[in-house]
PDB file of C-alpha atoms in Angstrom:
ATOM      1  CA  UNK L 248     -28.071  22.991   6.823  1.00 57.00           C
ATOM      2  CA  UNK L 249     -28.728  19.327   6.362  1.00 61.00           C
ATOM      3  CA  UNK L 250     -27.543  19.096   3.090  1.00 72.00           C
ATOM      4  CA  UNK L 251     -24.325  21.304   3.499  1.00 87.00           C
ATOM      5  CA  UNK L 252     -23.333  18.848   6.798  1.00 86.00           C
ATOM      6  CA  UNK L 253     -24.163  15.517   4.178  1.00 88.00           C
ATOM      7  CA  UNK L 254     -21.915  17.490   2.003  1.00 90.00           C
ATOM      8  CA  UNK L 255     -18.869  18.110   4.141  1.00 93.00           C
ATOM      9  CA  UNK L 256     -19.062  14.078   5.357  1.00 94.00           C
ATOM     10  CA  UNK L 257     -19.562  13.275   2.053  1.00 94.00           C
ATOM     11  CA  UNK L 258     -16.241  14.917   1.362  1.00 94.00           C
ATOM     12  CA  UNK L 259     -14.562  14.130   4.541  1.00 96.00           C
ATOM     13  CA  UNK L 260     -15.603  10.824   3.846  1.00 97.00           C
ATOM     14  CA  UNK L 261     -13.923  10.751  -0.137  1.00 97.00           C
ATOM     15  CA  UNK L 262     -10.609  12.057   1.182  1.00 98.00           C
ATOM     16  CA  UNK L 263     -10.150   9.206   3.716  1.00 98.00           C
ATOM     17  CA  UNK L 264     -10.373   6.458   1.110  1.00 99.00           C
ATOM     18  CA  UNK L 265      -8.428   8.257  -1.242  1.00 98.00           C
ATOM     19  CA  UNK L 266      -6.017   8.800   1.282  1.00 98.00           C
ATOM     20  CA  UNK L 267      -6.231   5.684   2.578  1.00 98.00           C
ATOM     21  CA  UNK L 268      -6.242   4.120  -1.257  1.00 98.00           C
ATOM     22  CA  UNK L 269      -2.610   6.046  -2.062  1.00 98.00           C
ATOM     23  CA  UNK L 270      -1.104   5.073   1.250  1.00 98.00           C
ATOM     24  CA  UNK L 271      -1.690   1.921   0.996  1.00 97.00           C
ATOM     25  CA  UNK L 272      -0.025   1.827  -2.887  1.00 98.00           C
ATOM     26  CA  UNK L 273       2.993   3.775  -1.897  1.00 97.00           C
ATOM     27  CA  UNK L 274       3.595   1.472   0.847  1.00 94.00           C
ATOM     28  CA  UNK L 275       3.299  -1.577  -1.182  1.00 94.00           C
ATOM     29  CA  UNK L 276       5.468   0.321  -4.140  1.00 95.00           C
ATOM     30  CA  UNK L 277       8.600   0.903  -1.842  1.00 92.00           C
ATOM     31  CA  UNK L 278       8.523  -2.798  -0.057  1.00 91.00           C
ATOM     32  CA  UNK L 279       8.179  -3.897  -3.580  1.00 90.00           C
ATOM     33  CA  UNK L 280      11.151  -1.510  -4.632  1.00 91.00           C
ATOM     34  CA  UNK L 281      13.185  -2.665  -1.501  1.00 90.00           C
ATOM     35  CA  UNK L 282      12.785  -6.321  -2.249  1.00 91.00           C
ATOM     36  CA  UNK L 283      13.719  -6.247  -5.852  1.00 89.00           C
ATOM     37  CA  UNK L 284      17.125  -3.527  -5.234  1.00 91.00           C
ATOM     38  CA  UNK L 285      18.809  -5.060  -1.862  1.00 90.00           C
ATOM     39  CA  UNK L 286      16.694  -8.311  -1.338  1.00 90.00           C
ATOM     40  CA  UNK L 287      14.757  -7.383   1.432  1.00 90.00           C
ATOM     41  CA  UNK L 288      13.736  -4.712   3.774  1.00 87.00           C
ATOM     42  CA  UNK L 289      13.735  -3.329   7.695  1.00 86.00           C
ATOM     43  CA  UNK L 290      10.695  -2.217  10.188  1.00 87.00           C
ATOM     44  CA  UNK L 291      12.256  -0.786  13.327  1.00 92.00           C
ATOM     45  CA  UNK L 292      14.197  -3.630  14.497  1.00 93.00           C
ATOM     46  CA  UNK L 293      13.357  -6.324  12.435  1.00 93.00           C
ATOM     47  CA  UNK L 294      14.732  -7.147   8.668  1.00 92.00           C
ATOM     48  CA  UNK L 295      12.772  -9.452   6.272  1.00 91.00           C
ATOM     49  CA  UNK L 296      14.465 -11.153   3.563  1.00 92.00           C
ATOM     50  CA  UNK L 297      12.616 -11.406  -0.063  1.00 90.00           C
ATOM     51  CA  UNK L 298      12.576 -14.136  -2.291  1.00 86.00           C
ATOM     52  CA  UNK L 299      10.203 -15.202  -5.638  1.00 79.00           C
ATOM     53  CA  UNK L 300       8.109 -18.022  -5.630  1.00 79.00           C
ATOM     54  CA  UNK L 301       7.088 -19.619  -8.947  1.00 78.00           C
ATOM     55  CA  UNK L 302       3.697 -20.512  -9.497  1.00 78.00           C
ATOM     56  CA  UNK L 303       3.175 -24.437 -10.236  1.00 80.00           C
ATOM     57  CA  UNK L 304       2.662 -24.660 -14.142  1.00 74.00           C
ATOM     58  CA  UNK L 305       4.193 -20.871 -14.803  1.00 67.00           C
ATOM     59  CA  UNK L 306       6.229 -20.489 -17.945  1.00 68.00           C
ATOM     60  CA  UNK L 307       8.914 -18.071 -17.892  1.00 61.00           C
TER      61      UNK L 307
END
């Protein structure tokens, strides 16, 4: 019985970690896409403007 409980807990924990990483990646990709396309994005009633920052010494 203990083995099956730990197996289920491991499965649930693994699924949670995979779902969290997938959601985090999708959200960041969506923000990056909106910034590249439209120069900004919105969340509820707030609008955010995007800009590119250059790193000092960076060669383009």
